[in-house]
Structures are given as C-alpha cells and as structure tokens.
C-alpha cells in the first residue's frame, strides 16, 4: 500500500502541497487530475524523494522513507521524463541496464514484443519519437518488476494505437497486484486506464472516486464552478 498522510511540501518557501492525504491499494490504477500548476508533479517528486516534504509522512508497503530509505527506494519506479533517458544508448541497452540494476527475472525480449518495440529496439534514444520514448519508460518499469509505478503524463505523445497498447499493459500490471499512480489531462483515456481517480485542488486531494462515468463533468464542477464540496 502507498500511504500519504498529512503531506506538506514547500518550494522556494511557497507551500505547494498542504495536508494532503492519499491511500492507494494493490491492484489500483489511480489517476491524479488537476489543472496545470496545481502540484501533481510536486506530489510525484515528493513520493520519489526528489523533493523533501516539510510535514507528514509517505509509506510504501510499510517502509517509511525517513526510517528505511533503501527498502523504500526499492518499492517504486519513477522516471521523471523522456528527456532523462540516455541519448546515446539504445532501447535495448536501457532495458538490460534496468534488468541488471533491479536484479529482475523478467525477460527483456518478452517486454519488447509485448509493447511492440521490436522495430526500434536497436535505435539510440536521440533517434526516437516522444511516443517511442514513453513506450520505453513503461517497458523499463515492466522489466524492473517493482511494486509501484509512478508516471507523470504517460499518455503524452501517444497515437491512438499506442494508447490502446498502454491501456492493455496498465490493466495487466494492475492484475499483477501492483500499484500505478499516473497523472494526465486526457480525461477520456484516464477513464479507460484507471480504476480510480483523485482530483487535486488547493494543495490537497479534494475528490476521490471509483465512478469514472463522466470525468469531464466532474472536472467542470470541481474546477470551473467553484467546487463540488
Ligand atoms: N522549483 C520550484 N520552485 C518554486 N516553485 C515551483 C518549483 N517547481 C514548481 N513550482 C510551482 O509549484 C506549483 C506546482 O507545480 P507542478 O509542476 O507540481 O504542477 P502540475 O500540477 O504538475 O502542473 P502541470 O499539469 O502543468 O504539469 C506551480 O505553481 C509551480 O510554479
């Protein structure tokens, strides 16, 4: 379980997150929805320990970052953006690197086929499109076989066929008892991918639902009409 309690985060002395609570269970794919600049990336970076929090606690599978940092770091896979991939390494090289670092038994070849990456597996990152790089990040997570995937905007740059592959892969990951936390502005596809969504507003989670029937309407009610609650 990923458990965030009373989290507050400051950046340059501005409180970006304040008293945020969120629990995500195994087998859940949770989408974080909010307008630009609300703090989704800040939340993800805090979970990933790239930013310190000023108050509250984050626990993954009972490991607290403040107490058992090494075990905590083994619980999640977070790749900040496609820009952080190594430009001169190939797709294959990235995947074998992850396999080595995570000491994983997952077959790189199987993952390449699953994500239909065979055609560009030997290409260097600098020669890939954004969509191909997004596939690679998911493939790296699958090879790592770690319990939690945190992915900011996984649908960026994906064409409709790639989105379908992504939806299928996310559903498979979900049935394997993992946790996925993603953000996206693509409400239609969030509905297809997620089992639950949470809306962020005014520095915390303000709405949490498994009823994904009409996210567009909910979005308008929360952000355009002065709030639901
Ligand atoms: N290094 C920083 N120093 C100060 N403020 C920052 C820093 N990084 C981000 N912010 C501010 O924190 C707030 C939240 O930014 P964040 O990137 O987390 O939002 P977001 O919800 O992920 O936005 P988007 O949907 O545009 O990706 C914004 O007001 C932003 O200006």
Short mmCIF file of C-alpha atoms and ligand atoms in Angstrom, two decimals:
data_model
loop_
_atom_site.label_atom_id
_atom_site.label_comp_id
_atom_site.label_asym_id
_atom_site.label_seq_id
_atom_site.Cartn_x
_atom_site.Cartn_y
_atom_site.Cartn_z
CA UNK A 1 0.00 0.00 0.00
CA UNK A 2 1.07 3.58 -0.72
CA UNK A 3 0.03 5.78 2.17
CA UNK A 4 0.44 9.54 2.25
CA UNK A 5 -0.56 11.26 5.46
CA UNK A 6 -0.91 14.96 6.08
CA UNK A 7 1.77 15.79 3.48
CA UNK A 8 3.01 19.33 3.08
CA UNK A 9 5.65 20.39 0.58
CA UNK A 10 7.28 23.79 0.13
CA UNK A 11 9.16 25.00 -2.93
CA UNK A 12 11.07 28.27 -2.66
CA UNK A 13 9.17 28.99 0.59
CA UNK A 14 5.77 28.60 -1.11
CA UNK A 15 3.55 25.82 0.18
CA UNK A 16 2.58 23.83 -2.93
CA UNK A 17 1.01 20.87 -1.10
CA UNK A 18 -0.67 21.23 2.28
CA UNK A 19 -2.13 18.46 4.45
CA UNK A 20 -2.60 16.03 1.54
CA UNK A 21 -3.86 12.52 2.31
CA UNK A 22 -3.98 9.59 -0.12
CA UNK A 23 -4.02 5.82 0.17
CA UNK A 24 -3.55 3.57 -2.84
CA UNK A 25 -4.02 -0.18 -2.52
CA UNK A 26 -2.56 -3.07 -4.53
CA UNK A 27 -4.38 -3.61 -7.83
CA UNK A 28 -5.35 0.04 -8.09
CA UNK A 29 -4.53 2.32 -11.01
CA UNK A 30 -5.07 5.80 -9.70
CA UNK A 31 -5.15 8.88 -11.90
CA UNK A 32 -4.36 12.27 -10.40
CA UNK A 33 -6.30 15.01 -12.15
CA UNK A 34 -5.80 18.75 -11.74
CA UNK A 35 -5.25 21.88 -13.83
CA UNK A 36 -1.73 22.95 -14.80
CA UNK A 37 0.40 24.13 -11.93
CA UNK A 38 -1.68 22.52 -9.16
CA UNK A 39 1.11 20.31 -7.82
CA UNK A 40 0.81 16.85 -9.43
CA UNK A 41 4.48 16.71 -10.40
CA UNK A 42 5.43 18.09 -7.00
CA UNK A 43 3.45 15.27 -5.37
CA UNK A 44 5.11 12.62 -7.57
CA UNK A 45 8.57 14.07 -6.99
CA UNK A 46 7.94 14.07 -3.24
CA UNK A 47 6.96 10.40 -3.26
CA UNK A 48 10.07 9.73 -5.34
CA UNK A 49 12.18 11.57 -2.70
CA UNK A 50 13.43 14.12 -5.24
CA UNK A 51 11.87 16.83 -3.05
CA UNK A 52 11.77 16.80 0.74
CA UNK A 53 8.46 17.29 2.45
CA UNK A 54 8.10 19.74 5.31
CA UNK A 55 5.37 17.81 7.17
CA UNK A 56 3.58 14.48 7.07
CA UNK A 57 4.69 11.02 6.02
CA UNK A 58 4.89 8.76 3.00
CA UNK A 59 4.92 4.98 3.40
CA UNK A 60 5.13 2.33 0.69
CA UNK A 61 4.49 -1.28 1.70
CA UNK A 62 5.17 -0.28 5.30
CA UNK A 63 8.56 1.27 4.51
CA UNK A 64 8.92 4.93 5.50
CA UNK A 65 11.39 7.00 3.57
CA UNK A 66 12.62 8.64 6.76
CA UNK A 67 13.29 5.32 8.53
CA UNK A 68 14.10 2.69 5.89
CA UNK A 69 15.26 4.63 2.89
CA UNK A 70 16.90 1.77 0.98
CA UNK A 71 13.86 -0.50 1.22
CA UNK A 72 11.58 2.44 0.45
CA UNK A 73 13.52 3.21 -2.74
CA UNK A 74 13.12 -0.40 -3.90
CA UNK A 75 9.33 -0.11 -3.84
CA UNK A 76 8.73 2.27 -6.73
CA UNK A 77 9.79 3.08 -10.27
CA UNK A 78 9.68 6.74 -11.24
CA UNK A 79 11.23 8.12 -14.36
CA UNK A 80 10.89 11.85 -14.40
CA UNK A 81 10.53 12.38 -18.14
CA UNK A 82 11.57 11.07 -21.53
CA UNK A 83 14.24 13.79 -21.53
CA UNK A 84 16.11 11.94 -18.79
CA UNK A 85 16.81 8.89 -20.98
CA UNK A 86 20.42 8.47 -22.16
CA UNK A 87 20.55 9.96 -25.66
CA UNK A 88 23.38 7.76 -26.93
CA UNK A 89 22.17 4.45 -25.53
CA UNK A 90 19.74 2.19 -27.38
CA UNK A 91 16.35 0.96 -26.25
CA UNK A 92 17.84 -2.50 -25.62
CA UNK A 93 20.68 -1.06 -23.57
CA UNK A 94 18.23 0.83 -21.33
CA UNK A 95 16.19 -2.32 -20.73
CA UNK A 96 19.18 -4.54 -19.93
CA UNK A 97 20.53 -1.82 -17.62
CA UNK A 98 17.24 -1.81 -15.67
CA UNK A 99 17.21 -5.61 -15.56
CA UNK A 100 20.71 -5.56 -14.04
CA UNK A 101 20.07 -2.78 -11.51
CA UNK A 102 16.75 -4.23 -10.32
CA UNK A 103 18.11 -7.81 -10.38
CA UNK A 104 14.99 -8.82 -12.28
CA UNK A 105 13.99 -12.18 -13.78
CA UNK A 106 11.73 -10.57 -16.38
CA UNK A 107 12.67 -11.26 -20.00
CA UNK A 108 13.61 -8.11 -21.93
CA UNK A 109 12.65 -9.81 -25.20
CA UNK A 110 9.15 -10.59 -23.95
CA UNK A 111 8.60 -6.98 -22.90
CA UNK A 112 9.89 -5.66 -26.25
CA UNK A 113 7.32 -7.84 -28.04
CA UNK A 114 4.53 -7.00 -25.59
CA UNK A 115 4.97 -3.27 -26.26
CA UNK A 116 5.60 -3.78 -29.99
CA UNK A 117 9.04 -2.16 -29.75
CA UNK A 118 10.97 -4.67 -31.91
CA UNK A 119 11.39 -2.25 -34.85
CA UNK A 120 13.26 0.32 -32.81
CA UNK A 121 14.87 -1.82 -30.11
CA UNK A 122 18.35 -1.20 -31.54
CA UNK A 123 17.90 2.53 -32.09
CA UNK A 124 19.52 5.19 -29.93
CA UNK A 125 17.22 7.41 -27.85
CA UNK A 126 18.20 10.52 -29.83
CA UNK A 127 16.55 8.93 -32.90
CA UNK A 128 13.22 8.11 -31.23
CA UNK A 129 9.89 9.96 -31.20
CA UNK A 130 8.31 11.02 -27.89
CA UNK A 131 5.77 8.19 -28.15
CA UNK A 132 8.55 5.60 -28.58
CA UNK A 133 10.33 7.02 -25.52
CA UNK A 134 7.10 6.80 -23.49
CA UNK A 135 6.83 3.13 -24.51
CA UNK A 136 10.40 2.61 -23.36
CA UNK A 137 9.67 4.08 -19.91
CA UNK A 138 6.76 1.67 -19.43
CA UNK A 139 8.94 -1.18 -20.73
CA UNK A 140 11.67 -0.23 -18.23
CA UNK A 141 9.10 -0.38 -15.45
CA UNK A 142 7.87 -3.81 -16.61
CA UNK A 143 11.43 -5.10 -16.66
CA UNK A 144 12.10 -3.71 -13.17
CA UNK A 145 9.11 -5.72 -11.86
CA UNK A 146 8.88 -3.41 -8.86
CA UNK A 147 5.66 -2.92 -6.86
CA UNK A 148 4.75 0.68 -7.70
CA UNK A 149 4.82 2.68 -10.93
CA UNK A 150 4.63 6.47 -10.70
CA UNK A 151 4.33 8.08 -14.12
CA UNK A 152 3.64 11.75 -14.83
CA UNK A 153 1.72 12.13 -18.11
CA UNK A 154 2.26 8.62 -19.58
CA UNK A 155 -0.07 9.38 -22.48
CA UNK A 156 1.90 12.35 -23.82
CA UNK A 157 2.91 11.84 -27.42
CA UNK A 158 0.99 8.59 -27.90
CA UNK A 159 -1.06 7.92 -31.03
CA UNK A 160 -4.40 6.05 -30.68
CA UNK A 161 -2.81 2.62 -31.29
CA UNK A 162 -0.15 3.31 -28.69
CA UNK A 163 -2.80 4.46 -26.22
CA UNK A 164 -4.58 1.11 -26.75
CA UNK A 165 -1.34 -0.77 -26.04
CA UNK A 166 -0.82 1.39 -22.95
CA UNK A 167 -4.35 0.71 -21.66
CA UNK A 168 -3.86 -3.06 -22.16
CA UNK A 169 -0.47 -3.04 -20.42
CA UNK A 170 -1.76 -0.97 -17.48
CA UNK A 171 -4.66 -3.40 -17.00
CA UNK A 172 -2.22 -6.31 -16.97
CA UNK A 173 0.05 -4.59 -14.46
CA UNK A 174 -3.00 -3.95 -12.28
CA UNK A 175 -3.93 -7.64 -12.16
CA UNK A 176 -0.39 -8.48 -11.03
CA UNK A 177 -1.01 -6.83 -7.66
CA UNK A 178 0.91 -3.66 -8.41
CA UNK A 179 0.08 -0.03 -7.75
CA UNK A 180 0.04 2.58 -10.50
CA UNK A 181 -0.14 6.31 -9.91
CA UNK A 182 -0.36 8.46 -13.03
CA UNK A 183 -1.32 11.98 -13.98
CA UNK A 184 -2.91 13.10 -17.20
CA UNK A 185 -5.00 15.85 -18.73
CA UNK A 186 -6.54 13.31 -21.12
CA UNK A 187 -9.75 12.63 -19.24
CA UNK A 188 -11.19 10.25 -21.84
CA UNK A 189 -8.21 7.90 -21.68
CA UNK A 190 -7.87 8.27 -17.90
CA UNK A 191 -11.37 6.78 -17.77
CA UNK A 192 -10.14 3.79 -19.80
CA UNK A 193 -6.91 3.23 -17.86
CA UNK A 194 -7.69 3.97 -14.22
CA UNK A 195 -9.70 2.11 -11.61
CA UNK A 196 -9.98 5.27 -9.52
CA UNK A 197 -9.24 8.97 -9.89
CA UNK A 198 -8.44 11.70 -7.40
CA UNK A 199 -8.77 15.41 -8.06
CA UNK A 200 -6.23 17.83 -6.63
CA UNK A 201 -7.21 21.37 -5.81
CA UNK A 202 -5.99 23.98 -3.34
CA UNK A 203 -2.94 21.94 -2.33
CA UNK A 204 -4.70 18.69 -1.45
CA UNK A 205 -6.92 15.87 -2.73
CA UNK A 206 -10.46 17.22 -2.81
CA UNK A 207 -12.36 14.43 -4.54
CA UNK A 208 -11.78 10.69 -4.80
CA UNK A 209 -13.95 8.35 -6.86
CA UNK A 210 -14.11 4.95 -8.50
CA UNK A 211 -17.09 6.07 -10.52
CA UNK A 212 -15.38 7.07 -13.75
CA UNK A 213 -18.54 7.66 -15.73
CA UNK A 214 -18.18 11.33 -16.57
CA UNK A 215 -14.88 12.87 -15.64
CA UNK A 216 -15.38 15.87 -17.89
CA UNK A 217 -18.48 16.89 -15.97
CA UNK A 218 -16.79 16.27 -12.60
CA UNK A 219 -13.79 18.31 -13.75
CA UNK A 220 -16.03 21.24 -14.67
CA UNK A 221 -17.90 21.02 -11.37
CA UNK A 222 -14.71 20.96 -9.33
CA UNK A 223 -12.57 23.47 -11.20
CA UNK A 224 -14.91 25.72 -13.13
CA UNK A 225 -17.92 26.18 -10.87
CA UNK A 226 -16.25 26.92 -7.59
CA UNK A 227 -16.12 23.40 -6.18
CA UNK A 228 -18.30 20.37 -5.53
CA UNK A 229 -17.96 20.08 -1.83
N1 LIG B 1 11.40 24.54 -8.24
C1 LIG B 1 10.31 25.24 -7.96
N2 LIG B 1 10.37 26.32 -7.17
C2 LIG B 1 9.26 27.03 -6.87
N3 LIG B 1 8.03 26.74 -7.31
C3 LIG B 1 7.91 25.68 -8.12
C4 LIG B 1 9.03 24.87 -8.50
N4 LIG B 1 8.59 23.88 -9.30
C5 LIG B 1 7.26 24.06 -9.43
N5 LIG B 1 6.86 25.13 -8.73
C6 LIG B 1 5.47 25.63 -8.60
O1 LIG B 1 4.71 24.62 -7.97
C7 LIG B 1 3.40 24.62 -8.48
C8 LIG B 1 3.00 23.22 -8.87
O2 LIG B 1 3.79 22.81 -10.00
P1 LIG B 1 3.70 21.32 -10.56
O3 LIG B 1 4.67 21.22 -11.68
O4 LIG B 1 3.81 20.37 -9.44
O5 LIG B 1 2.20 21.31 -11.13
P2 LIG B 1 1.47 20.24 -12.06
O6 LIG B 1 0.13 20.05 -11.47
O7 LIG B 1 2.32 19.04 -12.24
O8 LIG B 1 1.35 21.05 -13.43
P3 LIG B 1 1.25 20.53 -14.97
O9 LIG B 1 -0.12 19.97 -15.13
O10 LIG B 1 1.41 21.82 -15.74
O11 LIG B 1 2.34 19.56 -15.22
C9 LIG B 1 3.36 25.64 -9.62
O12 LIG B 1 2.79 26.82 -9.12
C10 LIG B 1 4.81 25.85 -9.94
O13 LIG B 1 5.03 27.17 -10.38
#
